Short mmCIF file of C-alpha atoms in Angstrom, two decimals:
data_model
loop_
_atom_site.label_atom_id
_atom_site.label_comp_id
_atom_site.label_asym_id
_atom_site.label_seq_id
_atom_site.Cartn_x
_atom_site.Cartn_y
_atom_site.Cartn_z
CA MET A 32 104.53 146.93 108.44
CA LEU A 33 100.75 147.31 108.08
CA HIS A 34 97.85 147.68 110.47
CA SER A 35 95.46 144.75 110.14
CA ASP A 36 92.68 147.14 109.06
CA ASN A 37 94.65 148.01 105.91
CA LEU A 38 95.89 144.54 105.02
CA TYR A 39 93.00 143.51 102.75
CA ASP A 40 93.17 146.63 100.57
CA PHE A 41 96.95 146.48 100.38
CA ARG A 42 96.93 142.87 99.21
CA ASN A 43 94.37 143.71 96.53
CA GLN A 44 96.59 146.51 95.26
CA LEU A 45 99.53 144.13 95.04
CA LYS A 46 97.46 141.61 93.09
CA LEU A 47 96.23 144.26 90.65
CA ARG A 48 99.85 145.10 89.86
CA ASN A 49 100.98 141.45 89.72
CA ILE A 50 103.42 142.00 92.56
CA SER A 51 104.35 138.84 94.41
CA HIS A 52 104.52 139.11 98.17
CA GLU A 53 105.10 137.15 101.34
CA VAL A 54 104.03 137.87 104.91
CA MET A 55 107.15 137.77 107.08
CA ILE A 56 105.50 138.31 110.49
CA GLU A 57 101.78 137.72 110.91
CA ASP A 58 101.42 139.70 114.14
CA VAL A 59 104.28 142.02 115.06
CA GLU A 60 102.78 143.07 118.38
CA ASP A 61 102.36 139.45 119.42
CA GLU A 62 106.02 138.83 118.56
CA ILE A 63 107.01 141.83 120.69
CA LYS A 64 105.02 140.46 123.64
CA LYS A 65 106.69 137.05 123.37
CA LEU A 66 110.20 138.47 123.32
CA THR A 67 109.37 140.89 126.14
CA ASP A 68 108.25 137.98 128.31
CA ILE A 69 111.49 136.14 127.58
CA SER A 70 113.56 139.20 128.46
CA LEU A 71 111.72 139.70 131.74
CA LYS A 72 112.53 136.14 132.79
CA GLY A 73 116.21 136.67 132.03
CA ALA A 74 118.96 134.11 131.66
CA ASN A 75 120.53 134.41 135.13
CA ILE A 76 123.91 135.31 133.63
CA TYR A 77 125.17 137.66 136.28
CA SER A 78 127.87 140.27 136.35
CA HIS A 79 131.05 138.84 137.80
CA SER A 80 132.31 142.28 138.75
CA THR A 81 129.51 143.10 141.22
CA LYS A 82 128.01 139.69 141.82
CA ASP A 83 128.01 139.98 145.59
CA VAL A 84 126.55 143.47 145.97
CA HIS A 85 124.40 144.09 142.93
CA LYS A 86 123.26 141.23 140.72
CA PHE A 87 122.93 142.28 137.12
CA ASP A 88 121.60 139.74 134.62
CA PHE A 89 123.23 140.16 131.21
CA GLY A 90 120.77 137.75 129.65
CA ARG A 91 117.96 140.29 129.42
CA PHE A 92 117.23 143.90 128.53
CA HIS A 93 117.04 146.25 131.50
CA PRO A 94 115.16 149.47 132.30
CA PHE A 95 117.32 152.57 132.22
CA GLN A 96 117.19 152.99 136.00
CA ASP A 97 118.62 149.49 136.47
CA ILE A 98 121.47 150.42 134.15
CA LEU A 99 122.19 153.54 136.21
CA ASN A 100 122.08 151.52 139.43
CA TYR A 101 124.54 149.02 137.99
CA VAL A 102 127.19 151.53 136.92
CA GLU A 103 126.85 153.44 140.18
CA ALA A 104 127.35 150.18 142.09
CA LEU A 105 130.55 149.64 140.12
CA ALA A 106 131.86 153.06 141.12
CA LYS A 107 131.17 152.34 144.79
CA GLU A 108 132.74 148.90 144.73
CA PHE A 109 135.82 149.83 142.68
CA PRO A 110 136.60 153.49 143.44
CA ASP A 111 140.27 152.98 142.57
CA ARG A 112 139.51 152.39 138.89
CA VAL A 113 135.87 153.33 138.19
CA GLN A 114 134.29 156.77 138.05
CA VAL A 115 130.75 157.59 136.94
CA THR A 116 129.55 161.01 135.89
CA SER A 117 126.60 162.54 134.08
CA ILE A 118 127.69 164.48 131.00
CA GLY A 119 124.31 166.17 130.68
CA LYS A 120 120.55 165.81 130.78
CA SER A 121 118.13 164.52 128.15
CA HIS A 122 114.98 166.35 127.05
CA GLU A 123 113.05 164.58 129.82
CA ASN A 124 115.75 165.38 132.40
CA ARG A 125 117.38 161.95 132.56
CA ASP A 126 121.10 161.72 133.18
CA ILE A 127 123.40 160.69 130.34
CA PRO A 128 125.97 158.55 132.16
CA VAL A 129 129.62 158.06 131.28
CA ILE A 130 131.78 155.59 133.15
CA LYS A 131 135.56 155.99 133.17
CA ILE A 132 137.61 152.86 133.72
CA SER A 133 141.30 153.41 134.38
CA THR A 134 144.11 152.98 136.83
CA LEU A 135 146.51 155.70 137.94
CA ALA A 136 149.11 156.47 135.29
CA LYS A 137 152.74 155.74 136.17
CA PRO A 138 154.29 158.24 136.61
CA GLN A 139 151.34 160.44 137.44
CA THR A 140 152.42 163.14 134.98
CA LEU A 141 151.89 160.84 132.01
CA LYS A 142 148.69 160.81 130.00
CA LYS A 143 147.32 157.55 128.65
CA PRO A 144 145.63 157.08 125.29
CA ALA A 145 141.87 156.79 125.62
CA ILE A 146 139.01 154.92 123.95
CA TRP A 147 135.40 156.11 123.71
CA ILE A 148 132.54 153.58 123.51
CA ASP A 149 128.83 154.37 123.31
CA GLY A 150 125.54 152.59 122.80
CA GLY A 151 121.84 153.32 122.75
CA ILE A 152 121.81 156.40 120.51
CA HIS A 153 118.83 154.86 118.68
CA ALA A 154 115.98 153.90 120.99
CA ARG A 155 114.86 150.63 119.42
CA GLU A 156 118.34 149.09 119.16
CA TRP A 157 118.25 147.40 122.55
CA ILE A 158 121.15 145.06 121.86
CA SER A 159 123.52 148.03 121.62
CA PRO A 160 123.48 149.14 125.30
CA ALA A 161 123.32 145.50 126.40
CA VAL A 162 126.59 144.74 124.60
CA VAL A 163 128.26 147.90 125.90
CA LEU A 164 127.31 147.00 129.48
CA PHE A 165 128.89 143.58 128.97
CA MET A 166 132.13 145.28 127.89
CA ILE A 167 132.12 147.38 131.05
CA ASP A 168 131.76 144.23 133.12
CA GLN A 169 134.62 142.53 131.27
CA LEU A 170 137.00 145.43 131.85
CA ILE A 171 136.22 145.50 135.55
CA GLY A 172 135.51 141.85 136.35
CA GLU A 173 138.51 140.42 134.50
CA TYR A 174 141.01 142.97 135.79
CA LYS A 175 143.90 141.21 137.56
CA LYS A 176 142.47 137.88 136.34
CA ASP A 177 143.10 138.14 132.60
CA PRO A 178 146.59 139.55 131.83
CA PHE A 179 145.47 141.14 128.56
CA ILE A 180 142.46 142.86 130.17
CA THR A 181 144.75 144.07 132.95
CA LYS A 182 147.05 145.54 130.31
CA LEU A 183 144.11 147.31 128.62
CA VAL A 184 142.96 148.87 131.88
CA ASP A 185 146.44 149.82 133.11
CA ASN A 186 147.54 151.40 129.84
CA LEU A 187 144.34 152.96 128.50
CA ASP A 188 141.61 155.26 129.74
CA TRP A 189 138.14 153.97 128.84
CA TYR A 190 135.20 156.38 128.55
CA ILE A 191 131.97 154.44 128.08
CA SER A 192 128.38 155.66 127.75
CA PRO A 193 125.96 152.72 127.65
CA MET A 194 122.91 154.92 126.98
CA LEU A 195 123.04 158.14 124.93
CA ASN A 196 119.28 158.28 124.35
CA PRO A 197 117.62 157.31 127.65
CA ASP A 198 114.29 159.01 126.83
CA GLY A 199 113.82 157.21 123.55
CA TYR A 200 114.91 153.91 125.07
CA GLU A 201 112.40 154.14 127.91
CA PHE A 202 109.66 155.16 125.49
CA SER A 203 110.40 152.12 123.31
CA ARG A 204 109.99 149.93 126.39
CA SER A 205 106.68 151.45 127.43
CA SER A 206 104.34 149.53 125.12
CA THR A 207 104.15 146.52 122.83
CA ASP A 208 102.58 148.72 120.16
CA PRO A 209 104.99 148.44 117.20
CA LYS A 210 104.95 152.22 116.71
CA VAL A 211 106.35 152.54 120.22
CA ARG A 212 108.69 149.53 120.27
CA PHE A 213 110.28 150.58 116.97
CA TRP A 214 110.82 154.20 118.01
CA ARG A 215 114.22 155.42 116.80
CA LYS A 216 114.56 159.08 117.76
CA ASN A 217 114.87 161.00 121.00
CA MET A 218 111.84 162.59 122.68
CA SER A 219 112.24 166.23 121.69
CA PRO A 220 109.01 168.30 121.61
CA ALA A 221 106.72 167.98 118.62
CA ILE A 222 107.10 170.25 115.61
CA CYS A 223 103.91 171.06 113.71
CA ALA A 224 103.54 171.83 110.01
CA ASN A 225 100.78 172.23 107.45
CA THR A 226 100.36 169.48 104.89
CA GLU A 227 99.58 169.96 101.20
CA LEU A 228 95.96 169.12 101.99
CA GLY A 229 95.79 171.96 104.51
CA SER A 230 95.74 169.85 107.64
CA ASN A 231 98.11 170.34 110.56
CA ILE A 232 100.44 167.49 111.54
CA CYS A 233 102.74 167.37 114.55
CA CYS A 234 105.65 164.96 115.07
CA ARG A 235 108.25 164.73 117.81
CA GLY A 236 111.79 163.45 118.06
CA VAL A 237 115.14 163.91 116.32
CA ASP A 238 117.40 161.20 114.92
CA LEU A 239 120.43 161.83 117.12
CA ASN A 240 122.74 160.16 114.64
CA ARG A 241 121.87 162.77 112.01
CA ASN A 242 122.38 165.70 114.39
CA PHE A 243 126.18 165.99 114.36
CA ASP A 244 128.18 168.65 112.58
CA TRP A 245 129.44 166.68 109.61
CA HIS A 246 127.72 167.44 106.28
CA PHE A 247 124.63 168.17 108.33
CA GLY A 248 121.33 168.04 106.43
CA GLU A 249 122.74 166.31 103.38
CA GLU A 250 121.92 162.93 101.86
CA GLY A 251 120.53 160.26 104.15
CA SER A 252 118.78 162.68 106.49
CA SER A 253 115.48 164.57 106.37
CA ASN A 254 114.12 168.01 107.29
CA ASP A 255 110.69 166.46 107.89
CA SER A 256 110.10 166.04 111.62
CA CYS A 257 107.77 163.10 110.94
CA GLN A 258 110.56 161.04 109.37
CA ASP A 259 112.71 158.61 111.33
CA ILE A 260 115.85 160.31 110.00
CA TYR A 261 114.83 163.87 110.86
CA HIS A 262 118.10 165.72 111.48
CA GLY A 263 116.81 168.44 113.81
CA ARG A 264 116.88 172.22 113.50
CA ALA A 265 120.67 172.53 113.48
CA PRO A 266 123.81 170.56 114.37
CA PHE A 267 123.81 169.70 118.07
CA SER A 268 120.33 171.14 118.56
CA GLU A 269 119.59 168.27 120.97
CA PRO A 270 120.79 168.14 124.58
CA GLU A 271 121.99 164.55 124.11
CA THR A 272 124.27 165.32 121.16
CA GLY A 273 125.40 168.59 122.72
CA ALA A 274 126.43 166.75 125.88
CA LEU A 275 128.43 164.23 123.89
CA ARG A 276 130.12 166.99 121.87
CA ASP A 277 131.13 168.92 124.99
CA PHE A 278 132.55 165.84 126.68
CA ILE A 279 134.53 164.74 123.63
CA LEU A 280 135.95 168.25 123.18
CA ASN A 281 137.39 168.03 126.71
CA VAL A 282 139.19 164.72 126.12
CA LYS A 283 139.75 164.66 122.35
CA ASP A 284 143.53 165.09 122.61
CA ASP A 285 143.71 161.78 124.46
CA LEU A 286 141.08 159.89 122.45
CA LYS A 287 142.60 157.52 119.92
CA SER A 288 139.50 155.44 119.21
CA PHE A 289 135.78 156.21 118.96
CA LEU A 290 133.48 153.17 118.84
CA THR A 291 129.72 153.54 118.52
CA PHE A 292 127.36 150.55 118.55
CA HIS A 293 124.09 150.15 116.65
CA SER A 294 121.92 147.40 115.23
CA TYR A 295 121.45 145.78 112.91
CA SER A 296 123.13 144.32 109.77
CA GLN A 297 126.49 142.88 110.97
CA THR A 298 128.87 145.51 109.66
CA VAL A 299 132.01 147.30 110.82
CA MET A 300 131.98 150.72 109.20
CA PHE A 301 134.68 153.37 109.07
CA PRO A 302 134.27 157.01 107.93
CA PHE A 303 133.01 158.67 105.89
CA GLY A 304 129.36 157.72 105.51
CA HIS A 305 127.87 160.92 104.10
CA LYS A 306 128.81 160.14 100.50
CA ALA A 307 129.96 157.09 98.54
CA ARG A 308 133.70 156.74 97.95
CA SER A 309 134.58 159.46 100.44
CA TYR A 310 137.47 158.45 102.69
CA PRO A 311 139.92 159.93 105.21
CA GLU A 312 143.63 159.96 104.40
CA ASP A 313 144.35 156.93 106.59
CA VAL A 314 141.63 154.79 105.02
CA ARG A 315 144.01 151.88 104.37
CA ASP A 316 144.90 151.58 108.03
CA LEU A 317 141.26 152.02 109.08
CA LYS A 318 140.09 149.34 106.68
CA SER A 319 142.90 146.95 107.57
CA THR A 320 142.14 147.27 111.28
CA ALA A 321 138.41 146.84 110.64
CA LEU A 322 139.04 143.66 108.65
CA GLN A 323 141.17 142.29 111.47
CA ALA A 324 138.45 143.22 113.98
CA ALA A 325 135.83 141.43 111.87
CA LYS A 326 138.10 138.39 111.71
CA ALA A 327 138.54 138.38 115.49
CA LEU A 328 134.78 138.64 115.91
CA LYS A 329 134.19 135.77 113.50
CA SER A 330 136.63 133.54 115.36
CA VAL A 331 134.16 133.14 118.25
CA TYR A 332 130.98 131.84 116.56
CA GLY A 333 131.64 132.20 112.84
CA THR A 334 129.52 135.35 112.50
CA ASN A 335 130.32 137.26 109.30
CA TYR A 336 130.60 141.05 109.38
CA VAL A 337 130.93 143.20 106.27
CA VAL A 338 133.55 145.98 106.30
CA GLY A 339 133.32 149.35 104.54
CA THR A 340 131.80 152.82 104.79
CA ALA A 341 128.07 153.25 105.33
CA ALA A 342 127.67 154.92 101.95
CA ASP A 343 129.57 152.17 100.14
CA ILE A 344 128.01 149.08 101.69
CA MET A 345 124.60 150.31 102.90
CA TYR A 346 123.38 153.85 102.23
CA PRO A 347 124.63 157.44 102.67
CA ALA A 348 123.96 158.96 106.07
CA SER A 349 125.05 162.52 106.85
CA GLY A 350 125.43 164.05 110.29
CA GLY A 351 126.63 160.87 112.02
CA SER A 352 128.61 160.80 115.26
CA ASP A 353 131.37 158.61 113.82
CA ASP A 354 131.98 160.88 110.83
CA TRP A 355 132.10 163.90 113.15
CA ALA A 356 134.50 162.12 115.52
CA LYS A 357 136.88 161.37 112.67
CA GLY A 358 136.38 164.41 110.46
CA LYS A 359 136.12 167.16 113.08
CA MET A 360 137.77 165.69 116.17
CA GLY A 361 140.53 163.78 114.37
CA ILE A 362 140.10 160.57 116.39
CA LYS A 363 142.22 157.91 114.73
CA TYR A 364 140.41 154.57 115.02
CA THR A 365 136.76 155.53 114.55
CA TYR A 366 134.20 152.81 113.79
CA LEU A 367 130.47 152.24 113.80
CA PHE A 368 129.36 148.67 114.50
CA GLU A 369 125.98 147.40 113.32
CA LEU A 370 125.47 144.34 115.50
CA ARG A 371 123.48 141.14 114.94
CA PRO A 372 121.38 140.01 113.14
CA GLU A 373 122.31 140.20 109.47
CA GLU A 374 120.62 142.73 107.21
CA SER A 375 118.28 140.22 105.53
CA ASN A 376 116.54 139.49 108.85
CA MET A 377 113.21 141.33 108.78
CA ASN A 378 112.83 140.84 112.52
CA GLY A 379 116.13 142.44 113.49
CA PHE A 380 115.01 144.94 116.11
CA LEU A 381 113.02 142.27 117.96
CA PHE A 382 116.19 140.81 119.35
CA ASP A 383 116.07 137.44 121.07
CA PRO A 384 117.51 137.89 124.59
CA GLY A 385 119.14 134.49 124.22
CA GLN A 386 121.49 136.06 121.67
CA ILE A 387 122.70 138.91 123.92
CA ILE A 388 125.66 137.05 125.42
CA PRO A 389 126.90 135.48 122.17
CA THR A 390 126.69 138.87 120.46
CA ALA A 391 128.53 140.55 123.32
CA LEU A 392 131.26 137.92 123.50
CA GLU A 393 132.13 138.06 119.82
CA THR A 394 131.93 141.86 119.65
CA TRP A 395 134.25 142.15 122.63
CA GLU A 396 136.93 140.29 120.67
CA ALA A 397 136.75 142.93 117.94
CA VAL A 398 137.00 145.75 120.47
CA LYS A 399 140.01 144.17 122.15
CA LEU A 400 141.78 143.96 118.81
CA ILE A 401 141.15 147.65 118.11
CA ALA A 402 142.35 148.50 121.62
CA GLU A 403 145.54 146.56 120.95
CA HIS A 404 146.11 148.63 117.81
CA VAL A 405 145.67 151.78 119.88
CA LEU A 406 148.29 150.54 122.33
CA ASP A 407 150.66 149.59 119.53
CA MET A 408 150.44 153.05 117.98
CA PHE A 409 149.93 155.31 120.99
CA GLY A 410 151.01 153.32 124.05
CA ASN A 411 153.04 155.48 126.40
CA MET A 412 156.68 154.40 126.11
CA VAL A 413 157.79 155.60 129.53
CA THR A 414 154.84 153.88 131.23
CA ASP A 415 155.58 150.70 129.29
CA MET A 416 159.22 150.94 130.38
CA ALA A 417 158.25 151.44 134.00
CA GLU A 418 156.05 148.36 133.96
CA ASN A 419 158.72 146.26 132.22
CA GLN A 420 160.16 143.48 134.34
CA GLY A 421 163.67 144.73 133.45
CA PRO A 422 165.45 147.88 134.71
CA ASP A 423 163.65 150.64 136.59
CA VAL A 424 163.66 153.10 133.68
CA VAL A 425 161.65 155.87 135.31
CA GLY A 426 163.90 155.64 138.32
CA ALA A 427 166.92 155.80 136.03
CA LEU A 428 165.57 158.94 134.38
CA ASP A 429 165.11 160.52 137.78
CA LYS A 430 168.70 159.72 138.76
CA ILE A 431 170.14 161.15 135.55
CA ILE A 432 168.10 164.33 135.81
CA ASP A 433 168.89 164.84 139.49
CA SER A 434 172.57 164.30 138.76
CA GLU A 435 172.64 166.74 135.86
CA LYS A 436 170.65 169.41 137.70
CA GLU A 437 173.29 169.55 140.40
CA SER A 438 176.18 169.23 137.95
CA LEU A 439 174.97 172.10 135.80
CA THR A 440 174.41 174.44 138.74
CA ASN A 441 177.38 173.27 140.86
CA PRO A 442 180.40 172.09 138.81
CA GLU A 443 182.14 170.78 141.93
CA ALA A 444 179.38 168.21 142.31
CA GLN A 445 180.03 166.76 138.85
CA ILE A 446 182.79 164.39 139.92
CA GLU A 447 180.88 163.34 143.03
CA LYS A 448 177.78 162.46 140.97
CA ALA A 449 179.57 160.89 137.99
CA ASN A 450 179.41 157.29 139.19
CA GLU A 451 175.72 157.49 140.10
CA LYS A 452 174.88 159.13 136.76
CA THR A 453 176.84 156.56 134.75
CA ALA A 454 175.13 153.66 136.48
CA ALA A 455 171.71 155.19 135.89
CA GLU A 456 172.45 155.80 132.23
CA LYS A 457 173.65 152.21 131.84
CA GLU A 458 170.38 151.01 133.37
CA LEU A 459 168.41 153.12 130.90
CA LEU A 460 170.42 151.84 127.92
CA GLU A 461 169.62 148.26 128.93
CA TYR A 462 166.04 148.85 127.82
CA PRO A 463 165.77 146.77 124.58
CA ASP A 464 163.91 149.40 122.54
CA TYR A 465 166.19 152.31 123.43
CA GLU A 466 167.93 152.31 120.04
CA ASN A 467 164.58 152.66 118.26
CA LEU A 468 163.66 155.93 119.93
CA GLY A 469 165.19 158.05 117.16
CA ASP A 470 167.19 161.25 117.43
CA PRO A 471 165.86 163.17 120.46
CA PHE A 472 167.25 166.44 119.14
CA SER A 473 165.09 166.16 116.01
CA ILE A 474 161.96 166.62 118.12
CA PRO A 475 160.61 170.20 118.10
CA GLU A 476 160.61 172.04 121.40
CA PRO A 477 157.33 171.42 123.28
CA ASP A 478 155.00 174.33 123.89
CA LEU A 479 155.95 175.87 127.24
CA SER A 480 152.41 177.13 127.78
CA LYS A 481 151.17 173.57 127.41
CA ALA A 482 153.75 172.40 129.93
CA GLN A 483 152.64 175.07 132.38
CA SER A 484 149.02 173.92 132.07
CA LEU A 485 150.04 170.48 133.33
CA LEU A 486 151.71 171.73 136.49
CA VAL A 487 148.86 170.99 138.86
CA PRO A 488 150.22 169.99 142.29
CA GLU A 489 147.42 167.59 143.17
CA VAL A 490 147.91 165.78 139.86
CA LEU A 491 151.70 165.66 139.88
CA GLY A 492 152.00 164.82 143.55
CA GLY A 493 155.54 166.21 143.62
CA GLU A 494 157.88 168.75 142.07
CA PRO A 495 157.14 169.84 138.50
CA TYR A 496 158.90 167.17 136.45
CA VAL A 497 158.02 168.78 133.10
CA ALA A 498 159.34 172.18 134.10
CA ASP A 499 162.56 170.60 135.38
CA CYS A 500 163.16 168.98 132.01
CA GLN A 501 162.43 172.20 130.17
CA LYS A 502 164.88 174.09 132.38
CA LEU A 503 167.61 171.47 132.00
CA ILE A 504 167.36 171.37 128.23
CA LYS A 505 167.55 175.16 127.96
CA MET A 506 170.54 175.31 130.33
CA CYS A 507 172.25 172.60 128.34
CA GLN A 508 171.62 174.23 124.98
CA ALA A 509 172.93 177.55 126.33
CA THR A 510 176.35 175.95 126.86
CA GLU A 511 177.23 173.18 124.42
CA LYS A 512 175.91 169.86 123.18
CA GLY A 513 178.72 167.77 124.52
CA GLU A 514 178.56 164.33 126.10
CA MET A 515 177.11 165.66 129.34
CA CYS A 516 174.44 167.59 127.43
CA GLN A 517 173.50 164.52 125.42
CA MET A 518 173.08 162.51 128.61
CA VAL A 519 170.66 164.97 130.17
CA SER A 520 168.78 165.99 127.03
CA THR A 521 168.11 162.50 125.75
CA PRO A 522 166.03 161.27 128.71
CA CYS A 523 164.33 164.65 129.01
CA HIS A 524 163.35 164.71 125.36
CA MET A 525 162.13 161.13 125.66
CA PHE A 526 160.00 162.10 128.62
CA LEU A 527 158.56 165.22 127.01
CA ARG A 528 157.82 163.38 123.79
CA THR A 529 155.60 160.90 125.63
CA ILE A 530 153.54 163.80 126.99
CA PHE A 531 153.28 166.16 124.04
CA PHE A 532 153.63 164.06 120.88
#
């Protein structure tokens, strides 16, 4: 991109060197103005989750404050399954919002696997937060309407941040000057340095997706604050990346997928991106799932996405959030999506608002497929049993445990409780997947300190189920592993396994 004042000299230099050339966009600023006007008009495609109380047009790009208003309206309208919090402040004191979408786990002591989604880490990539907002609306608006969406909300916790870089985003919206519209970094204070010619130059901003603690400062990043890929002074030197790190650390044991959305080039990328041919141990599963996600995406409009690591299919990039999530946090299904348009499009950041909805619809299909893989691998068995249309498995577990507690402490009650216990066990064994649970006694004893940490009355809403199971198993093992012991230990081990393993 050249300023018009320099165009004549630049063309002459190309001619002198016999370099062929073609002008792709005559006036970039004029193109920005046209697309801005279109976005302001919108497409009148409203949220169907908050249509009555807070109209939100998904056919255009919104100011950050409108985005905040929208997610806060969701929390007010659907307090039973939506929570909004700020995980920190940006350099310019803007909130970094995270919305949690979930329903109460059944039983309340069970943890559900979780998925993280974020957008807007790079200021100029406006399509990223727009697509993420659409996903939020789908999870909320289609709940109890679409059976599969209902399953995703009931059985997963969703943590979604539509805007990780609010300062940079707002700056990129503040002018049609290409230098402003194409801003990539955050808005950290300027760093000044002397040039080789002796002059002083000052540049602000850090590339947030080079500021994570994974091969920080290596290939694909820069220590020059004037470069778009400036990595910052140190890992997590920026309040935005520090806030994300702190939040992820608090929920990482539950997170089974980390999805971050960028633009552009139409790729689904899995770790690691810092160096070519560098892969995690489960690369085959990651690649297979990514290929299936790309296929699901393509099924909507025929859009082709390339699958691979950033270093293999594009370029090395160290210090990325996805590599950190996989390499340091151990989050299983970690992917970075580069959304529409394809890489050959020289106009990619000037995204046509008319393409927001198609991009969001096809991308959502890929996300749903990944979520299904998370459920297949990590779905809570006891919760799934409880929601099954067959026997009341959780109730059966309760009956067995209550029966054995009294039998073990009061032998005279054993005969009295035998019939109730046998019926409950029969109900449990009717569950079709019971035989596939494996040997419960082969599971290592759970950490008692970890069990204690879960015994929070307001969370459990009743007596400490985990502690009861621990006590029963120890009492049983102190006597003998006979038939009675097997009957009490099996359901207890099953229950504890769903919590700790």
